[in-house]
């Protein structure tokens, strides 16, 4: 998987995680829905781990949203 493919897959995964959050609130009405939501969450987390591992191998740093990477210490500031 190339870097571009991995980034695209990661972006698609983030969209699917948002869909999961909409479909699966913290309290679900039935046991069956809870099991379905939990299975979906496990699958999403497994894919996320695989994609983050691949992106790491490609030298791409994954940060939480809203977090900026630390400045390169070798770059002068001021």
PDB file of C-alpha atoms in Angstrom:
ATOM      1  CA  UNK A   1       0.000   0.000   0.000  1.00  0.00           C
ATOM      2  CA  UNK A   2       1.410   3.353  -1.013  1.00  0.00           C
ATOM      3  CA  UNK A   3       1.372   6.412   1.230  1.00  0.00           C
ATOM      4  CA  UNK A   4      -1.427   7.980  -0.822  1.00  0.00           C
ATOM      5  CA  UNK A   5      -3.504   4.800  -0.593  1.00  0.00           C
ATOM      6  CA  UNK A   6      -2.908   4.520   3.153  1.00  0.00           C
ATOM      7  CA  UNK A   7      -3.852   8.172   3.721  1.00  0.00           C
ATOM      8  CA  UNK A   8      -7.036   7.743   1.658  1.00  0.00           C
ATOM      9  CA  UNK A   9      -7.948   4.572   3.540  1.00  0.00           C
ATOM     10  CA  UNK A  10      -7.304   6.318   6.871  1.00  0.00           C
ATOM     11  CA  UNK A  11      -9.530   9.251   5.879  1.00  0.00           C
ATOM     12  CA  UNK A  12     -12.281   6.815   4.812  1.00  0.00           C
ATOM     13  CA  UNK A  13     -11.897   4.994   8.121  1.00  0.00           C
ATOM     14  CA  UNK A  14     -12.319   8.242  10.065  1.00  0.00           C
ATOM     15  CA  UNK A  15     -15.578   8.876   8.174  1.00  0.00           C
ATOM     16  CA  UNK A  16     -16.751   5.358   8.990  1.00  0.00           C
ATOM     17  CA  UNK A  17     -15.884   5.905  12.661  1.00  0.00           C
ATOM     18  CA  UNK A  18     -18.130   8.988  12.638  1.00  0.00           C
ATOM     19  CA  UNK A  19     -20.918   6.891  11.108  1.00  0.00           C
ATOM     20  CA  UNK A  20     -20.404   4.355  13.898  1.00  0.00           C
ATOM     21  CA  UNK A  21     -20.684   7.085  16.529  1.00  0.00           C
ATOM     22  CA  UNK A  22     -23.977   8.234  14.983  1.00  0.00           C
ATOM     23  CA  UNK A  23     -25.415   4.708  14.728  1.00  0.00           C
ATOM     24  CA  UNK A  24     -24.158   3.460  18.087  1.00  0.00           C
ATOM     25  CA  UNK A  25     -24.813   5.800  21.009  1.00  0.00           C
ATOM     26  CA  UNK A  26     -23.312   4.936  24.409  1.00  0.00           C
ATOM     27  CA  UNK A  27     -26.607   3.347  25.463  1.00  0.00           C
ATOM     28  CA  UNK A  28     -28.262   1.185  22.803  1.00  0.00           C
ATOM     29  CA  UNK A  29     -31.840  -0.094  23.040  1.00  0.00           C
ATOM     30  CA  UNK A  30     -31.227  -3.834  22.633  1.00  0.00           C
ATOM     31  CA  UNK A  31     -28.629  -6.494  23.345  1.00  0.00           C
ATOM     32  CA  UNK A  32     -28.497  -7.371  19.635  1.00  0.00           C
ATOM     33  CA  UNK A  33     -27.738  -3.764  18.685  1.00  0.00           C
ATOM     34  CA  UNK A  34     -25.046  -3.598  21.375  1.00  0.00           C
ATOM     35  CA  UNK A  35     -23.402  -6.743  20.002  1.00  0.00           C
ATOM     36  CA  UNK A  36     -23.582  -5.380  16.456  1.00  0.00           C
ATOM     37  CA  UNK A  37     -22.111  -2.034  17.522  1.00  0.00           C
ATOM     38  CA  UNK A  38     -19.332  -3.718  19.486  1.00  0.00           C
ATOM     39  CA  UNK A  39     -18.418  -5.995  16.571  1.00  0.00           C
ATOM     40  CA  UNK A  40     -18.315  -2.992  14.240  1.00  0.00           C
ATOM     41  CA  UNK A  41     -16.138  -1.066  16.712  1.00  0.00           C
ATOM     42  CA  UNK A  42     -13.694  -3.989  16.999  1.00  0.00           C
ATOM     43  CA  UNK A  43     -13.412  -4.178  13.209  1.00  0.00           C
ATOM     44  CA  UNK A  44     -12.841  -0.419  12.941  1.00  0.00           C
ATOM     45  CA  UNK A  45     -10.188  -0.497  15.676  1.00  0.00           C
ATOM     46  CA  UNK A  46      -8.386  -3.391  13.981  1.00  0.00           C
ATOM     47  CA  UNK A  47      -8.321  -1.523  10.657  1.00  0.00           C
ATOM     48  CA  UNK A  48      -7.175   1.656  12.422  1.00  0.00           C
ATOM     49  CA  UNK A  49      -4.269  -0.180  14.036  1.00  0.00           C
ATOM     50  CA  UNK A  50      -3.243  -1.723  10.715  1.00  0.00           C
ATOM     51  CA  UNK A  51      -3.418   1.614   8.882  1.00  0.00           C
ATOM     52  CA  UNK A  52      -1.543   3.503  11.602  1.00  0.00           C
ATOM     53  CA  UNK A  53       1.156   0.817  11.536  1.00  0.00           C
ATOM     54  CA  UNK A  54       1.470   1.116   7.754  1.00  0.00           C
ATOM     55  CA  UNK A  55       1.532   4.909   7.856  1.00  0.00           C
ATOM     56  CA  UNK A  56       4.210   4.736  10.555  1.00  0.00           C
ATOM     57  CA  UNK A  57       6.278   2.462   8.312  1.00  0.00           C
ATOM     58  CA  UNK A  58       5.951   5.105   5.610  1.00  0.00           C
ATOM     59  CA  UNK A  59       7.154   7.813   7.998  1.00  0.00           C
ATOM     60  CA  UNK A  60       3.767   9.501   8.409  1.00  0.00           C
ATOM     61  CA  UNK A  61       3.118  10.788  11.926  1.00  0.00           C
ATOM     62  CA  UNK A  62      -0.474  10.301  13.117  1.00  0.00           C
ATOM     63  CA  UNK A  63      -1.620  12.915  15.633  1.00  0.00           C
ATOM     64  CA  UNK A  64      -4.984  13.439  17.310  1.00  0.00           C
ATOM     65  CA  UNK A  65      -7.159  15.975  15.516  1.00  0.00           C
ATOM     66  CA  UNK A  66      -6.355  19.547  16.465  1.00  0.00           C
ATOM     67  CA  UNK A  67      -2.799  18.695  17.545  1.00  0.00           C
ATOM     68  CA  UNK A  68       0.073  20.240  15.625  1.00  0.00           C
ATOM     69  CA  UNK A  69       3.362  18.348  15.272  1.00  0.00           C
ATOM     70  CA  UNK A  70       6.229  19.560  17.414  1.00  0.00           C
ATOM     71  CA  UNK A  71       8.636  21.852  15.551  1.00  0.00           C
ATOM     72  CA  UNK A  72      11.806  20.307  14.210  1.00  0.00           C
ATOM     73  CA  UNK A  73      14.514  21.106  16.793  1.00  0.00           C
ATOM     74  CA  UNK A  74      17.068  21.567  14.019  1.00  0.00           C
ATOM     75  CA  UNK A  75      15.001  24.388  12.480  1.00  0.00           C
ATOM     76  CA  UNK A  76      15.799  27.835  13.909  1.00  0.00           C
ATOM     77  CA  UNK A  77      12.860  29.809  15.279  1.00  0.00           C
ATOM     78  CA  UNK A  78      12.420  33.500  15.861  1.00  0.00           C
TER      79      UNK A  78
END
